[in-house]
Short mmCIF file of C-alpha atoms in Angstrom, two decimals:
data_model
loop_
_atom_site.label_atom_id
_atom_site.label_comp_id
_atom_site.label_asym_id
_atom_site.label_seq_id
_atom_site.Cartn_x
_atom_site.Cartn_y
_atom_site.Cartn_z
CA UNK A 251 -43.48 -42.78 -83.47
CA UNK A 252 -39.75 -43.66 -83.46
CA UNK A 253 -36.87 -42.84 -81.14
CA UNK A 254 -35.06 -39.64 -81.87
CA UNK A 255 -32.42 -40.47 -84.49
CA UNK A 256 -28.87 -38.29 -84.45
CA UNK A 257 -27.22 -38.40 -87.89
CA UNK A 258 -23.30 -38.32 -88.34
CA UNK A 259 -21.86 -35.04 -87.01
CA UNK A 260 -18.40 -34.98 -88.83
CA UNK A 261 -15.99 -33.13 -86.61
CA UNK A 262 -14.87 -29.78 -88.08
CA UNK A 263 -11.24 -30.25 -87.85
CA UNK A 264 -10.13 -26.80 -89.41
CA UNK A 265 -12.32 -25.15 -87.03
CA UNK A 266 -10.91 -27.06 -83.85
CA UNK A 267 -7.26 -26.41 -84.96
CA UNK A 268 -8.12 -22.49 -85.33
CA UNK A 269 -9.38 -22.45 -81.81
CA UNK A 270 -6.45 -24.33 -80.45
CA UNK A 271 -4.17 -22.01 -82.30
CA UNK A 272 -6.04 -18.92 -81.19
CA UNK A 273 -5.95 -20.54 -77.55
CA UNK A 274 -2.21 -20.82 -77.73
CA UNK A 275 -1.74 -17.15 -78.78
CA UNK A 276 -4.03 -16.37 -75.53
CA UNK A 277 -1.60 -18.52 -73.56
CA UNK A 278 1.44 -16.83 -74.48
CA UNK A 279 -0.29 -13.32 -73.85
CA UNK A 280 -2.00 -12.43 -77.11
CA UNK A 281 -0.76 -11.40 -80.34
CA UNK A 282 0.49 -8.05 -79.03
CA UNK A 283 3.01 -9.93 -76.67
CA UNK A 284 4.23 -11.69 -79.68
CA UNK A 285 4.89 -8.75 -81.61
CA UNK A 286 6.75 -7.01 -78.55
CA UNK A 287 8.68 -10.29 -78.14
CA UNK A 288 9.46 -10.39 -81.89
CA UNK A 289 8.09 -14.00 -81.95
CA UNK A 290 5.65 -13.69 -84.69
CA UNK A 291 7.64 -16.16 -86.70
CA UNK A 292 6.31 -18.67 -84.36
CA UNK A 293 2.68 -18.41 -85.80
CA UNK A 294 3.03 -20.84 -89.04
CA UNK A 295 4.65 -23.66 -86.58
CA UNK A 296 1.90 -22.93 -84.11
CA UNK A 297 -0.71 -23.46 -87.02
CA UNK A 298 1.22 -26.61 -87.88
CA UNK A 299 1.28 -27.86 -84.37
CA UNK A 300 -2.32 -27.00 -83.69
CA UNK A 301 -3.29 -29.31 -86.64
CA UNK A 302 -1.18 -32.08 -85.63
CA UNK A 303 -2.27 -32.12 -81.83
CA UNK A 304 -5.95 -31.81 -82.73
CA UNK A 305 -5.57 -34.92 -85.04
CA UNK A 306 -3.53 -37.13 -82.84
CA UNK A 307 -5.35 -36.28 -79.65
CA UNK A 308 -8.81 -36.10 -80.79
CA UNK A 309 -9.13 -38.13 -83.83
CA UNK A 310 -6.33 -40.61 -83.30
CA UNK A 311 -4.56 -40.06 -86.65
CA UNK A 312 -1.06 -41.90 -86.90
CA UNK A 313 1.95 -39.66 -87.05
CA UNK A 314 2.23 -40.94 -90.83
CA UNK A 315 -0.98 -39.69 -91.74
CA UNK A 316 -0.75 -36.17 -90.02
CA UNK A 317 2.57 -35.84 -91.69
CA UNK A 318 1.32 -36.35 -95.14
CA UNK A 319 -1.58 -33.85 -94.54
CA UNK A 320 0.82 -31.27 -93.24
CA UNK A 321 3.65 -32.01 -95.69
CA UNK A 322 6.33 -32.75 -93.21
CA UNK A 323 8.08 -35.64 -92.07
CA UNK A 324 6.62 -38.07 -89.61
CA UNK A 325 9.72 -37.85 -87.44
CA UNK A 326 8.90 -34.04 -87.14
CA UNK A 327 5.11 -34.85 -86.22
CA UNK A 328 6.73 -37.33 -83.22
CA UNK A 329 9.03 -34.62 -82.33
CA UNK A 330 6.30 -32.00 -82.02
CA UNK A 331 3.68 -34.40 -80.18
CA UNK A 332 6.40 -35.41 -77.72
CA UNK A 333 7.09 -31.77 -76.64
CA UNK A 334 6.92 -31.52 -72.94
CA UNK A 335 4.66 -28.90 -71.83
CA UNK A 336 6.37 -28.19 -68.56
CA UNK A 337 9.59 -27.23 -70.48
CA UNK A 338 7.33 -24.92 -72.69
CA UNK A 339 5.94 -23.12 -69.74
CA UNK A 340 9.35 -22.49 -68.14
CA UNK A 341 10.20 -21.21 -71.55
CA UNK A 342 7.39 -18.67 -71.47
CA UNK A 343 7.86 -17.70 -67.96
CA UNK A 344 11.40 -16.85 -69.18
CA UNK A 345 13.15 -19.49 -66.65
CA UNK A 346 16.22 -21.33 -67.78
CA UNK A 347 14.69 -24.38 -69.45
CA UNK A 348 15.37 -27.65 -67.93
CA UNK A 349 15.26 -29.31 -71.42
CA UNK A 350 16.81 -27.97 -74.76
CA UNK A 351 15.70 -28.81 -77.91
CA UNK A 352 12.11 -28.54 -77.21
CA UNK A 353 9.40 -28.09 -79.86
CA UNK A 354 7.76 -24.91 -78.58
CA UNK A 355 4.97 -24.81 -80.65
CA UNK A 356 4.15 -28.49 -80.26
CA UNK A 357 4.17 -27.98 -76.37
CA UNK A 358 2.17 -24.83 -76.71
CA UNK A 359 -0.45 -26.37 -78.89
CA UNK A 360 -0.74 -29.12 -76.54
CA UNK A 361 -1.29 -26.77 -73.54
CA UNK A 362 -3.91 -25.04 -75.52
CA UNK A 363 -5.86 -28.00 -76.56
CA UNK A 364 -5.96 -29.10 -72.79
CA UNK A 365 -7.07 -25.64 -71.81
CA UNK A 366 -10.01 -25.71 -74.33
CA UNK A 367 -11.08 -29.14 -73.47
CA UNK A 368 -10.92 -27.97 -69.68
CA UNK A 369 -13.17 -24.99 -70.56
CA UNK A 370 -15.73 -27.20 -72.32
CA UNK A 371 -15.99 -29.99 -69.65
CA UNK A 372 -16.88 -27.16 -67.01
CA UNK A 373 -19.01 -25.86 -69.51
CA UNK A 374 -20.94 -29.15 -69.96
CA UNK A 375 -21.03 -29.63 -66.19
CA UNK A 376 -22.54 -26.25 -65.86
CA UNK A 377 -25.39 -27.03 -68.33
CA UNK B 46 -35.32 -49.64 -71.25
CA UNK B 47 -35.10 -49.51 -67.47
CA UNK B 48 -33.54 -46.00 -67.25
CA UNK B 49 -35.74 -44.53 -70.28
CA UNK B 50 -38.77 -45.56 -68.45
CA UNK B 51 -38.63 -42.45 -65.92
CA UNK B 52 -37.52 -40.40 -68.81
CA UNK B 53 -33.79 -40.39 -68.60
CA UNK B 54 -32.20 -39.84 -72.19
CA UNK B 55 -30.16 -43.07 -73.20
CA UNK B 56 -28.19 -43.37 -76.62
CA UNK B 57 -28.54 -46.44 -78.12
CA UNK B 58 -25.71 -46.80 -80.96
CA UNK B 59 -26.15 -49.67 -83.46
CA UNK B 60 -23.60 -50.80 -85.74
CA UNK B 61 -25.57 -54.27 -86.60
CA UNK B 62 -29.05 -53.83 -87.51
CA UNK B 63 -30.19 -50.56 -89.12
CA UNK B 64 -32.34 -48.05 -87.32
CA UNK B 65 -35.96 -48.91 -88.29
CA UNK B 66 -35.38 -52.56 -87.25
CA UNK B 67 -33.65 -51.55 -83.93
CA UNK B 68 -36.74 -48.99 -83.15
CA UNK B 69 -39.14 -52.09 -83.84
CA UNK B 70 -37.09 -54.42 -81.82
CA UNK B 71 -36.84 -51.70 -78.84
CA UNK B 72 -40.50 -51.13 -79.07
CA UNK B 73 -41.10 -55.03 -78.61
CA UNK B 74 -38.84 -55.25 -75.37
CA UNK B 75 -40.73 -52.06 -74.22
CA UNK B 76 -44.05 -53.94 -74.58
CA UNK B 77 -42.54 -56.85 -72.90
CA UNK B 78 -41.49 -54.84 -69.73
CA UNK B 79 -44.61 -52.74 -69.62
CA UNK B 80 -42.84 -49.31 -70.44
CA UNK B 81 -44.99 -46.86 -72.40
CA UNK B 82 -44.09 -46.41 -76.11
CA UNK B 83 -43.87 -42.75 -75.53
CA UNK B 84 -40.94 -43.28 -72.97
CA UNK B 85 -38.92 -44.62 -75.84
CA UNK B 86 -39.88 -41.88 -78.39
CA UNK B 87 -39.05 -39.44 -75.79
CA UNK B 88 -35.94 -40.80 -73.93
CA UNK B 89 -33.97 -43.06 -76.52
CA UNK B 90 -31.50 -41.49 -78.89
CA UNK B 91 -30.65 -43.53 -81.73
CA UNK B 92 -27.34 -43.45 -83.53
CA UNK B 93 -27.37 -45.69 -86.74
CA UNK B 94 -23.83 -46.59 -87.60
CA UNK B 95 -25.24 -49.51 -89.37
CA UNK B 96 -26.55 -47.32 -92.09
CA UNK B 97 -24.01 -44.41 -91.86
CA UNK B 98 -20.99 -46.22 -92.20
CA UNK B 99 -18.75 -43.03 -91.69
CA UNK B 100 -19.58 -43.64 -88.12
CA UNK B 101 -17.80 -47.12 -87.99
CA UNK B 102 -14.63 -46.15 -90.10
CA UNK B 103 -13.95 -42.85 -88.74
CA UNK B 104 -13.49 -42.60 -84.83
CA UNK B 105 -13.52 -38.63 -85.16
CA UNK B 106 -16.97 -38.72 -86.61
CA UNK B 107 -18.31 -41.16 -84.04
CA UNK B 108 -16.86 -39.35 -80.93
CA UNK B 109 -18.11 -35.87 -82.35
CA UNK B 110 -21.82 -37.46 -83.27
CA UNK B 111 -21.90 -39.01 -79.40
CA UNK B 112 -20.60 -35.82 -77.92
CA UNK B 113 -23.20 -34.01 -79.95
CA UNK B 114 -25.93 -36.48 -78.74
CA UNK B 115 -25.03 -36.33 -75.30
CA UNK B 116 -24.60 -32.55 -75.13
CA UNK B 117 -27.88 -31.99 -77.01
CA UNK B 118 -30.07 -34.30 -75.16
CA UNK B 119 -28.02 -34.43 -71.64
CA UNK B 120 -27.69 -38.19 -72.03
CA UNK B 121 -26.15 -40.18 -69.03
CA UNK B 122 -26.05 -43.75 -70.46
CA UNK B 123 -24.76 -45.29 -73.68
CA UNK B 124 -25.72 -48.80 -75.31
CA UNK B 125 -23.45 -49.99 -78.06
CA UNK B 126 -24.61 -52.98 -80.12
CA UNK B 127 -22.17 -53.78 -80.85
CA UNK B 128 -18.44 -52.70 -80.30
CA UNK B 129 -17.42 -55.51 -82.86
CA UNK B 130 -18.71 -53.31 -85.70
CA UNK B 131 -16.26 -50.75 -85.08
CA UNK B 132 -13.09 -53.25 -85.95
CA UNK B 133 -14.57 -55.49 -88.52
CA UNK B 134 -12.11 -56.72 -90.80
CA UNK B 135 -9.31 -54.69 -88.67
CA UNK B 136 -9.09 -56.58 -85.48
CA UNK B 137 -5.65 -55.73 -84.95
CA UNK B 138 -6.91 -52.28 -84.12
CA UNK B 139 -9.62 -53.39 -81.69
CA UNK B 140 -7.65 -51.82 -78.55
CA UNK B 141 -6.92 -48.61 -80.56
CA UNK B 142 -10.46 -48.32 -81.13
CA UNK B 143 -12.11 -49.36 -77.73
CA UNK B 144 -9.61 -47.40 -75.45
CA UNK B 145 -10.44 -43.79 -76.83
CA UNK B 146 -14.17 -44.90 -76.83
CA UNK B 147 -13.87 -45.99 -73.24
CA UNK B 148 -12.01 -42.57 -72.15
CA UNK B 149 -14.50 -40.64 -74.19
CA UNK B 150 -17.53 -42.25 -72.36
CA UNK B 151 -15.71 -41.72 -68.90
CA UNK B 152 -14.92 -38.20 -69.71
CA UNK B 153 -18.48 -37.47 -70.66
CA UNK B 154 -19.62 -39.21 -67.51
CA UNK B 155 -21.59 -41.89 -69.14
CA UNK B 156 -22.90 -45.35 -68.01
CA UNK B 157 -22.02 -47.46 -70.81
CA UNK B 158 -23.24 -51.14 -71.78
CA UNK B 159 -21.22 -52.42 -74.86
CA UNK B 160 -21.87 -55.65 -76.63
CA UNK B 161 -19.17 -57.57 -78.29
CA UNK B 162 -19.50 -60.86 -80.20
CA UNK B 163 -17.02 -63.83 -79.41
CA UNK B 164 -15.05 -65.04 -82.38
CA UNK B 165 -14.80 -69.00 -83.19
CA UNK B 166 -11.50 -69.16 -81.76
CA UNK B 167 -12.35 -67.85 -78.37
CA UNK B 168 -13.11 -69.97 -75.64
CA UNK B 169 -16.60 -70.19 -74.14
CA UNK B 170 -17.18 -68.25 -70.82
CA UNK B 171 -13.92 -66.08 -70.83
CA UNK B 172 -12.91 -62.68 -70.78
CA UNK B 173 -11.66 -62.92 -74.29
CA UNK B 174 -14.91 -64.32 -75.30
CA UNK B 175 -16.67 -61.22 -73.66
CA UNK B 176 -14.49 -58.46 -75.11
CA UNK B 177 -12.53 -60.40 -77.68
CA UNK B 178 -9.18 -59.36 -78.79
CA UNK B 179 -8.31 -58.24 -75.10
CA UNK B 180 -10.51 -55.23 -75.21
CA UNK B 181 -12.29 -56.75 -72.08
CA UNK B 182 -9.39 -55.67 -70.21
CA UNK B 183 -10.08 -52.01 -71.01
CA UNK B 184 -13.51 -51.81 -69.67
CA UNK B 185 -14.46 -51.84 -66.05
CA UNK B 186 -16.30 -55.03 -66.23
CA UNK B 187 -17.33 -58.04 -68.46
CA UNK B 188 -20.57 -60.03 -68.39
CA UNK B 189 -20.01 -63.02 -70.32
CA UNK B 190 -22.92 -64.94 -72.18
CA UNK B 191 -22.67 -68.07 -73.91
CA UNK B 192 -24.53 -70.92 -75.81
CA UNK B 193 -24.13 -74.38 -74.90
CA UNK B 194 -25.47 -77.33 -77.02
CA UNK B 195 -26.34 -80.20 -74.74
CA UNK B 196 -24.85 -83.28 -76.16
CA UNK B 197 -24.45 -85.76 -73.18
CA UNK B 198 -26.66 -87.31 -70.71
CA UNK B 199 -24.71 -85.66 -68.01
CA UNK B 200 -25.28 -82.25 -69.27
CA UNK B 201 -28.72 -82.98 -69.77
CA UNK B 202 -28.78 -83.98 -66.21
CA UNK B 203 -27.03 -81.03 -65.02
CA UNK B 204 -28.98 -78.52 -67.13
CA UNK B 205 -32.28 -80.26 -66.54
CA UNK B 206 -32.66 -79.89 -70.44
CA UNK B 207 -33.24 -82.61 -73.02
CA UNK B 208 -30.44 -83.75 -75.02
CA UNK B 209 -30.03 -81.56 -78.37
CA UNK B 210 -31.37 -78.25 -76.89
CA UNK B 211 -29.30 -75.40 -76.26
CA UNK B 212 -28.92 -73.64 -72.90
CA UNK B 213 -27.54 -70.04 -72.35
CA UNK B 214 -25.00 -69.29 -69.64
CA UNK B 215 -23.94 -66.10 -67.75
CA UNK B 216 -21.21 -65.20 -65.70
CA UNK B 217 -19.53 -61.84 -64.48
CA UNK B 218 -15.97 -62.10 -65.51
CA UNK B 219 -14.64 -59.19 -63.80
CA UNK B 220 -15.53 -55.71 -62.54
CA UNK B 221 -12.98 -53.08 -61.41
CA UNK B 222 -15.19 -51.01 -59.54
CA UNK B 223 -17.07 -53.54 -57.28
CA UNK B 224 -17.16 -56.98 -56.02
CA UNK B 225 -19.48 -59.36 -57.59
CA UNK B 226 -20.96 -62.66 -57.90
CA UNK B 227 -18.40 -65.25 -59.29
CA UNK B 228 -20.80 -68.00 -60.06
CA UNK B 229 -21.98 -69.30 -63.68
CA UNK B 230 -25.77 -69.03 -64.00
CA UNK B 231 -28.22 -70.58 -66.30
CA UNK B 232 -29.56 -67.74 -68.71
CA UNK B 233 -33.10 -67.74 -70.60
CA UNK B 234 -34.10 -65.29 -73.30
CA UNK B 235 -37.81 -64.99 -73.40
CA UNK B 236 -39.68 -64.94 -76.75
CA UNK B 237 -40.17 -61.07 -76.32
CA UNK B 238 -36.28 -60.92 -76.10
CA UNK B 239 -36.08 -60.42 -72.39
CA UNK B 240 -32.75 -61.73 -70.47
CA UNK B 241 -33.77 -63.75 -67.30
CA UNK B 242 -30.62 -64.87 -65.17
CA UNK B 243 -31.43 -68.14 -63.79
CA UNK B 244 -30.14 -70.39 -61.06
CA UNK B 245 -26.20 -70.87 -60.46
CA UNK B 246 -24.82 -74.09 -61.93
CA UNK B 247 -23.55 -75.15 -58.59
CA UNK B 248 -27.13 -75.21 -57.19
CA UNK B 249 -28.44 -77.18 -60.17
CA UNK B 250 -25.45 -79.49 -59.80
CA UNK B 251 -26.42 -80.23 -56.09
CA UNK B 252 -29.96 -80.69 -57.18
CA UNK B 253 -28.63 -82.92 -59.93
CA UNK B 254 -26.53 -84.94 -57.38
CA UNK B 255 -29.31 -85.20 -54.94
CA UNK B 256 -31.64 -86.76 -57.87
CA UNK B 257 -28.87 -89.03 -58.80
CA UNK B 258 -28.74 -90.27 -55.40
CA UNK B 259 -32.52 -90.80 -55.00
CA UNK B 260 -32.31 -92.93 -58.40
CA UNK B 261 -29.30 -95.10 -56.82
CA UNK B 262 -31.42 -95.69 -53.76
CA UNK B 263 -34.30 -96.57 -55.95
#
């Protein structure tokens, strides 16, 4: 007999980015709300931001590598990853934003990933 | 081994020896400690990064594998032997690898013990030797182990070991979470591989001084 062995479990980045993307839509009030607000054009940026945030936060990819994968500049990735979540929340609540030129999709994706991580953590503790 | 004995699931992550060798060595230690073999088979979860190199090269795969093992087996403790294996030939990135790993283990409420080798340029018995490349500062505490060849009559007297032998030394370099002993101790490794922390060097030195004094009287 030998100890139990666990083989490598490569992370499913696509699935994770998709979950962050869907969570971000949920945070803005669902896809119907996006239709009502005429904001469906946010979706491509949101998908891009979901990938960037997942890769940076959970896989520690440098901005250059994320930029290569997404086909954008590394400056764009850095701008997206720096997006302040608080300013995005203000914007979503319809308040006058305290900061301008904020990457909405980047902030939303960060909020979404944090929400997902919180949910998973509470799920782990319950089990 | 101590925590696995009552059946608490513990993860052993190896980057040095391949899995079958680690399993064999764990069984020897268990035998030495009187831990039943079934306890290891039941409670120790082995992750073999020495064989599966994707674990040492891709932090995402490593963290995802650890999360899977912790979630599946409800593990509460992780032993990493050794941390140095994750930044072989890329020492500049040591902190970039160790910090996420540390934060990950905190997030998952794990008690972790990580081994790290000192490099030849690192001074003996320092935090640098314990963690290497300043990674020791990231972790909560550092236990420093060192080997010291006995080359002088004075050292032989202090360590009570013949010239030409090697003595092991042990020191707690720092602990963020609690107070600790600051003395340097003798350390012995038994043939079965168990570590025994011996007397403080200060106590040994006092003993040596007393015996020197006696000799002088004689």
